[in-house]
Amino acid sequence: MYRSLRPALPLVSALLLACSIENPLGTVTDPAASDTDPGTTDADTDTTAEEPTTGAPASACGDGVVAWQHDEGGEGSNVSAHAVAVDGAGRIVVLAAAEFEPMVLVLDPEGTEVWRTKLSGEPVDIRDLVVDEAGRIFVGGEEWATGQSTAAMLRAFSPDGEELWSFSEPGPAPADAAAIAGLALGQGALFSAGTTGTGALVVRRHDPATGEAAWETNHSESIEQVSEPAIAVVGDRLLVVARAMLSEQIYYRPLVLQLDGDGVIESVAVDDQIVGFWRDVEPIGAGEWILAGELLGDLDVTESVAIKRAGPDGEAWSTVFAGNDILEYVSDVAVAPDERVLVVGKTGTDDFLKEIPSVRCMNGDGGGLWQETFEFNDNAQFQTESANGGAFGPGFMVVVGDTRSGPHSEMWVRKYTLDCSTSSSVSRTRIRAHQRTRFKRP
């Protein structure tokens, strides 16, 4: 995931928004962002809160100010955040790794730690996290056995951190590899989407109480390779998106697989006219969905991020975020009950030397764009920071990510307060100052 990315242009002036139903690369506008005094930050503080930032409400997400920031790791350590969800009590559930040991961390709405627990058993790589209405936490990834063999892995935890059950299914021969990359809840079940070393896409329906798979559907026809699938429950159907490589081609293409609730494949679509892929899919409204992915340019390099709202009647709107000599990546998409859409990822320079987080929020109709303002560190030779997951809670949204400096990494969790013009918060410019202070190379 981490691509060492140039000292560079200010992000706000470089990011472009294009939106048109007929042509996603239609009208271009330049989102604006306000600036305030950068102030100072305390490099040793775990959870920070600063004096209020005031200003006019900013589109879909109000001011989008940071209520608090929780940090772990940094110099001499390796801590990273992979995914985040919010439970029914408004608690923030983070899937993370400390010194390469996966863990689940739960923070209360004020940023205070409630509990944390490591994943037991065989070494695992973590990929996704969801929380159901009962507060049960489900983690998906891959489990390493002997040698290079891996198994598709699921773990479940109670709201108090007790491990409830584990699911493991080895990959088929001859590759002996399997993983779960995406999770979704709905229809009274837990669904997973994963891959095998033989190039198949695997979708399963699990019993949330035991992890047992009620059915398993494999798809490998007409594709040479598939990777990084995501899954969503949309009404009575399932949608799985991924990057697929067709047997006669060398570039990845966007794949959309639709199944019914019993795992029967209803349709498979691979757009062989687009060089790129879908990264995530989430339900929105009554039977529609949001797709988010990346479009590739020359040399298989990501040049822009595409967001689309679609449904049984076709596409409603699409938007492309593109940079001027700046690369764009998307990691995660979240949709709020009021249909606000959160898109997180990272943006980088065209010489691959620097990358910074990308956090955007918009309305369900594709308008009202708000984005967090981050800046490249002009004093650092390299800069590697990304936003890896996002979620909505009651009156807020939360984003998790990590910053790498040489061999070290630091995890951060940022809670954004929505729809308030005055609030105790860390301003957007303060976040930039925080980055410059803590992650600057000598």
Short mmCIF file of N, CA and C in Angstrom, two decimals, residues 148-223:
data_model
loop_
_atom_site.label_atom_id
_atom_site.label_comp_id
_atom_site.label_asym_id
_atom_site.label_seq_id
_atom_site.Cartn_x
_atom_site.Cartn_y
_atom_site.Cartn_z
N GLN A 148 4.55 -20.83 3.17
CA GLN A 148 3.88 -19.71 2.55
C GLN A 148 2.38 -19.91 2.45
N SER A 149 1.84 -20.92 3.11
CA SER A 149 0.41 -21.20 3.04
C SER A 149 -0.38 -20.19 3.85
N THR A 150 -1.50 -19.74 3.28
CA THR A 150 -2.38 -18.83 4.00
C THR A 150 -3.81 -19.33 3.92
N ALA A 151 -4.62 -18.89 4.88
CA ALA A 151 -6.02 -19.28 4.95
C ALA A 151 -6.88 -18.03 5.09
N ALA A 152 -8.07 -18.07 4.51
CA ALA A 152 -9.05 -17.00 4.72
C ALA A 152 -9.44 -17.00 6.20
N MET A 153 -9.45 -15.82 6.83
CA MET A 153 -9.61 -15.72 8.28
C MET A 153 -10.69 -14.74 8.66
N LEU A 154 -11.49 -15.11 9.68
CA LEU A 154 -12.45 -14.23 10.32
C LEU A 154 -12.34 -14.39 11.82
N ARG A 155 -12.45 -13.29 12.55
CA ARG A 155 -12.51 -13.33 14.01
C ARG A 155 -13.69 -12.47 14.47
N ALA A 156 -14.32 -12.87 15.56
CA ALA A 156 -15.44 -12.11 16.12
C ALA A 156 -15.16 -11.79 17.58
N PHE A 157 -15.54 -10.57 18.01
CA PHE A 157 -15.35 -10.12 19.38
C PHE A 157 -16.65 -9.54 19.91
N SER A 158 -16.83 -9.70 21.21
CA SER A 158 -17.99 -9.10 21.88
C SER A 158 -17.76 -7.61 22.04
N PRO A 159 -18.79 -6.83 22.40
CA PRO A 159 -18.60 -5.39 22.64
C PRO A 159 -17.59 -5.10 23.74
N ASP A 160 -17.30 -6.10 24.60
CA ASP A 160 -16.34 -5.92 25.69
C ASP A 160 -14.96 -6.44 25.35
N GLY A 161 -14.76 -6.96 24.12
CA GLY A 161 -13.44 -7.41 23.71
C GLY A 161 -13.18 -8.89 23.86
N GLU A 162 -14.19 -9.66 24.27
CA GLU A 162 -14.00 -11.11 24.38
C GLU A 162 -14.06 -11.74 22.99
N GLU A 163 -13.10 -12.62 22.69
CA GLU A 163 -13.13 -13.30 21.40
C GLU A 163 -14.23 -14.35 21.41
N LEU A 164 -15.14 -14.26 20.45
CA LEU A 164 -16.31 -15.13 20.41
C LEU A 164 -16.09 -16.38 19.58
N TRP A 165 -15.50 -16.23 18.40
CA TRP A 165 -15.23 -17.36 17.53
C TRP A 165 -14.21 -16.98 16.47
N SER A 166 -13.69 -17.98 15.78
CA SER A 166 -12.78 -17.74 14.67
C SER A 166 -13.14 -18.67 13.52
N PHE A 167 -12.94 -18.20 12.32
CA PHE A 167 -13.19 -18.97 11.11
C PHE A 167 -11.90 -18.98 10.29
N SER A 168 -11.53 -20.15 9.77
CA SER A 168 -10.32 -20.27 8.95
C SER A 168 -10.56 -21.30 7.87
N GLU A 169 -10.23 -20.93 6.63
CA GLU A 169 -10.37 -21.87 5.52
C GLU A 169 -9.13 -21.78 4.64
N PRO A 170 -8.34 -22.88 4.56
CA PRO A 170 -7.09 -22.85 3.77
C PRO A 170 -7.36 -22.62 2.29
N GLY A 171 -6.36 -22.11 1.61
CA GLY A 171 -6.47 -21.91 0.18
C GLY A 171 -6.27 -23.21 -0.57
N PRO A 172 -6.84 -23.33 -1.76
CA PRO A 172 -6.74 -24.56 -2.54
C PRO A 172 -5.36 -24.76 -3.15
N ALA A 173 -5.00 -26.01 -3.40
CA ALA A 173 -3.76 -26.32 -4.10
C ALA A 173 -3.89 -25.87 -5.56
N PRO A 174 -2.80 -25.58 -6.25
CA PRO A 174 -1.43 -25.74 -5.76
C PRO A 174 -0.88 -24.51 -5.04
N ALA A 175 -1.62 -23.37 -5.09
CA ALA A 175 -1.09 -22.14 -4.50
C ALA A 175 -1.17 -22.15 -2.98
N ASP A 176 -2.15 -22.88 -2.41
CA ASP A 176 -2.32 -22.94 -0.95
C ASP A 176 -2.41 -21.55 -0.33
N ALA A 177 -3.17 -20.67 -0.97
CA ALA A 177 -3.29 -19.30 -0.47
C ALA A 177 -4.74 -18.84 -0.56
N ALA A 178 -5.19 -18.12 0.45
CA ALA A 178 -6.53 -17.55 0.47
C ALA A 178 -6.56 -16.40 1.45
N ALA A 179 -7.46 -15.44 1.21
CA ALA A 179 -7.59 -14.28 2.10
C ALA A 179 -8.99 -13.73 2.00
N ILE A 180 -9.42 -13.04 3.03
CA ILE A 180 -10.66 -12.28 3.03
C ILE A 180 -10.28 -10.81 3.04
N ALA A 181 -10.82 -10.05 2.08
CA ALA A 181 -10.45 -8.64 1.96
C ALA A 181 -11.58 -7.70 2.32
N GLY A 182 -12.85 -8.12 2.16
CA GLY A 182 -13.97 -7.24 2.42
C GLY A 182 -15.06 -7.91 3.22
N LEU A 183 -15.74 -7.12 4.09
CA LEU A 183 -16.83 -7.62 4.92
C LEU A 183 -18.04 -6.71 4.79
N ALA A 184 -19.23 -7.29 4.98
CA ALA A 184 -20.46 -6.50 4.96
C ALA A 184 -21.51 -7.21 5.80
N LEU A 185 -22.44 -6.43 6.35
CA LEU A 185 -23.52 -6.94 7.17
C LEU A 185 -24.86 -6.64 6.50
N GLY A 186 -25.81 -7.56 6.69
CA GLY A 186 -27.14 -7.35 6.15
C GLY A 186 -27.87 -8.66 6.00
N GLN A 187 -29.19 -8.60 5.84
CA GLN A 187 -30.01 -9.80 5.68
C GLN A 187 -29.83 -10.76 6.86
N GLY A 188 -29.48 -10.23 8.03
CA GLY A 188 -29.27 -11.05 9.21
C GLY A 188 -28.02 -11.89 9.16
N ALA A 189 -27.07 -11.54 8.30
CA ALA A 189 -25.87 -12.35 8.12
C ALA A 189 -24.64 -11.46 7.99
N LEU A 190 -23.48 -12.12 8.05
CA LEU A 190 -22.19 -11.51 7.78
C LEU A 190 -21.70 -12.07 6.45
N PHE A 191 -21.29 -11.20 5.54
CA PHE A 191 -20.80 -11.63 4.24
C PHE A 191 -19.33 -11.26 4.09
N SER A 192 -18.58 -12.12 3.41
CA SER A 192 -17.17 -11.85 3.17
C SER A 192 -16.86 -12.03 1.70
N ALA A 193 -15.88 -11.27 1.22
CA ALA A 193 -15.38 -11.40 -0.15
C ALA A 193 -13.88 -11.54 -0.07
N GLY A 194 -13.36 -12.54 -0.76
CA GLY A 194 -11.92 -12.79 -0.70
C GLY A 194 -11.41 -13.38 -1.99
N THR A 195 -10.16 -13.81 -1.95
CA THR A 195 -9.50 -14.36 -3.13
C THR A 195 -8.74 -15.63 -2.75
N THR A 196 -8.37 -16.38 -3.78
CA THR A 196 -7.49 -17.53 -3.60
C THR A 196 -6.25 -17.34 -4.45
N GLY A 197 -5.22 -18.12 -4.15
CA GLY A 197 -3.99 -18.04 -4.93
C GLY A 197 -4.14 -18.55 -6.34
N THR A 198 -5.24 -19.23 -6.63
CA THR A 198 -5.49 -19.73 -7.98
C THR A 198 -6.26 -18.73 -8.84
N GLY A 199 -6.51 -17.53 -8.32
CA GLY A 199 -7.13 -16.47 -9.11
C GLY A 199 -8.62 -16.38 -9.01
N ALA A 200 -9.23 -17.06 -8.05
CA ALA A 200 -10.69 -17.05 -7.91
C ALA A 200 -11.15 -15.97 -6.93
N LEU A 201 -12.35 -15.47 -7.17
CA LEU A 201 -13.05 -14.58 -6.26
C LEU A 201 -14.02 -15.43 -5.45
N VAL A 202 -13.98 -15.30 -4.12
CA VAL A 202 -14.78 -16.15 -3.24
C VAL A 202 -15.68 -15.27 -2.39
N VAL A 203 -16.99 -15.56 -2.41
CA VAL A 203 -17.97 -14.84 -1.60
C VAL A 203 -18.64 -15.84 -0.67
N ARG A 204 -18.75 -15.47 0.62
CA ARG A 204 -19.35 -16.37 1.60
C ARG A 204 -20.41 -15.65 2.42
N ARG A 205 -21.41 -16.41 2.84
CA ARG A 205 -22.39 -15.94 3.83
C ARG A 205 -22.09 -16.68 5.12
N HIS A 206 -21.89 -15.90 6.22
CA HIS A 206 -21.53 -16.47 7.51
C HIS A 206 -22.65 -16.24 8.53
N ASP A 207 -22.76 -17.18 9.46
CA ASP A 207 -23.63 -17.00 10.62
C ASP A 207 -22.91 -16.09 11.61
N PRO A 208 -23.44 -14.92 11.95
CA PRO A 208 -22.73 -14.02 12.87
C PRO A 208 -22.51 -14.61 14.25
N ALA A 209 -23.30 -15.61 14.63
CA ALA A 209 -23.17 -16.20 15.96
C ALA A 209 -22.04 -17.22 16.04
N THR A 210 -21.68 -17.83 14.89
CA THR A 210 -20.68 -18.91 14.92
C THR A 210 -19.56 -18.74 13.90
N GLY A 211 -19.77 -17.94 12.87
CA GLY A 211 -18.81 -17.79 11.79
C GLY A 211 -18.95 -18.84 10.71
N GLU A 212 -19.78 -19.84 10.94
CA GLU A 212 -19.94 -20.92 9.96
C GLU A 212 -20.47 -20.37 8.64
N ALA A 213 -19.90 -20.88 7.54
CA ALA A 213 -20.32 -20.44 6.21
C ALA A 213 -21.54 -21.22 5.75
N ALA A 214 -22.66 -20.51 5.54
CA ALA A 214 -23.88 -21.16 5.06
C ALA A 214 -23.75 -21.53 3.59
N TRP A 215 -23.07 -20.69 2.82
CA TRP A 215 -22.77 -21.02 1.43
C TRP A 215 -21.49 -20.30 1.01
N GLU A 216 -20.91 -20.78 -0.08
CA GLU A 216 -19.69 -20.22 -0.64
C GLU A 216 -19.80 -20.23 -2.16
N THR A 217 -19.54 -19.10 -2.78
CA THR A 217 -19.60 -18.99 -4.23
C THR A 217 -18.24 -18.59 -4.77
N ASN A 218 -17.75 -19.35 -5.76
CA ASN A 218 -16.47 -19.06 -6.38
C ASN A 218 -16.68 -18.58 -7.81
N HIS A 219 -15.91 -17.59 -8.21
CA HIS A 219 -15.98 -17.11 -9.59
C HIS A 219 -14.58 -16.89 -10.13
N SER A 220 -14.28 -17.49 -11.28
CA SER A 220 -12.98 -17.30 -11.92
C SER A 220 -13.09 -17.27 -13.44
N GLU A 221 -14.30 -17.40 -13.97
CA GLU A 221 -14.46 -17.44 -15.42
C GLU A 221 -14.07 -16.11 -16.07
N SER A 222 -13.37 -16.21 -17.17
CA SER A 222 -12.99 -15.08 -18.03
C SER A 222 -11.99 -14.12 -17.39
N ILE A 223 -11.51 -14.41 -16.20
CA ILE A 223 -10.51 -13.54 -15.57
C ILE A 223 -9.26 -14.35 -15.23
#
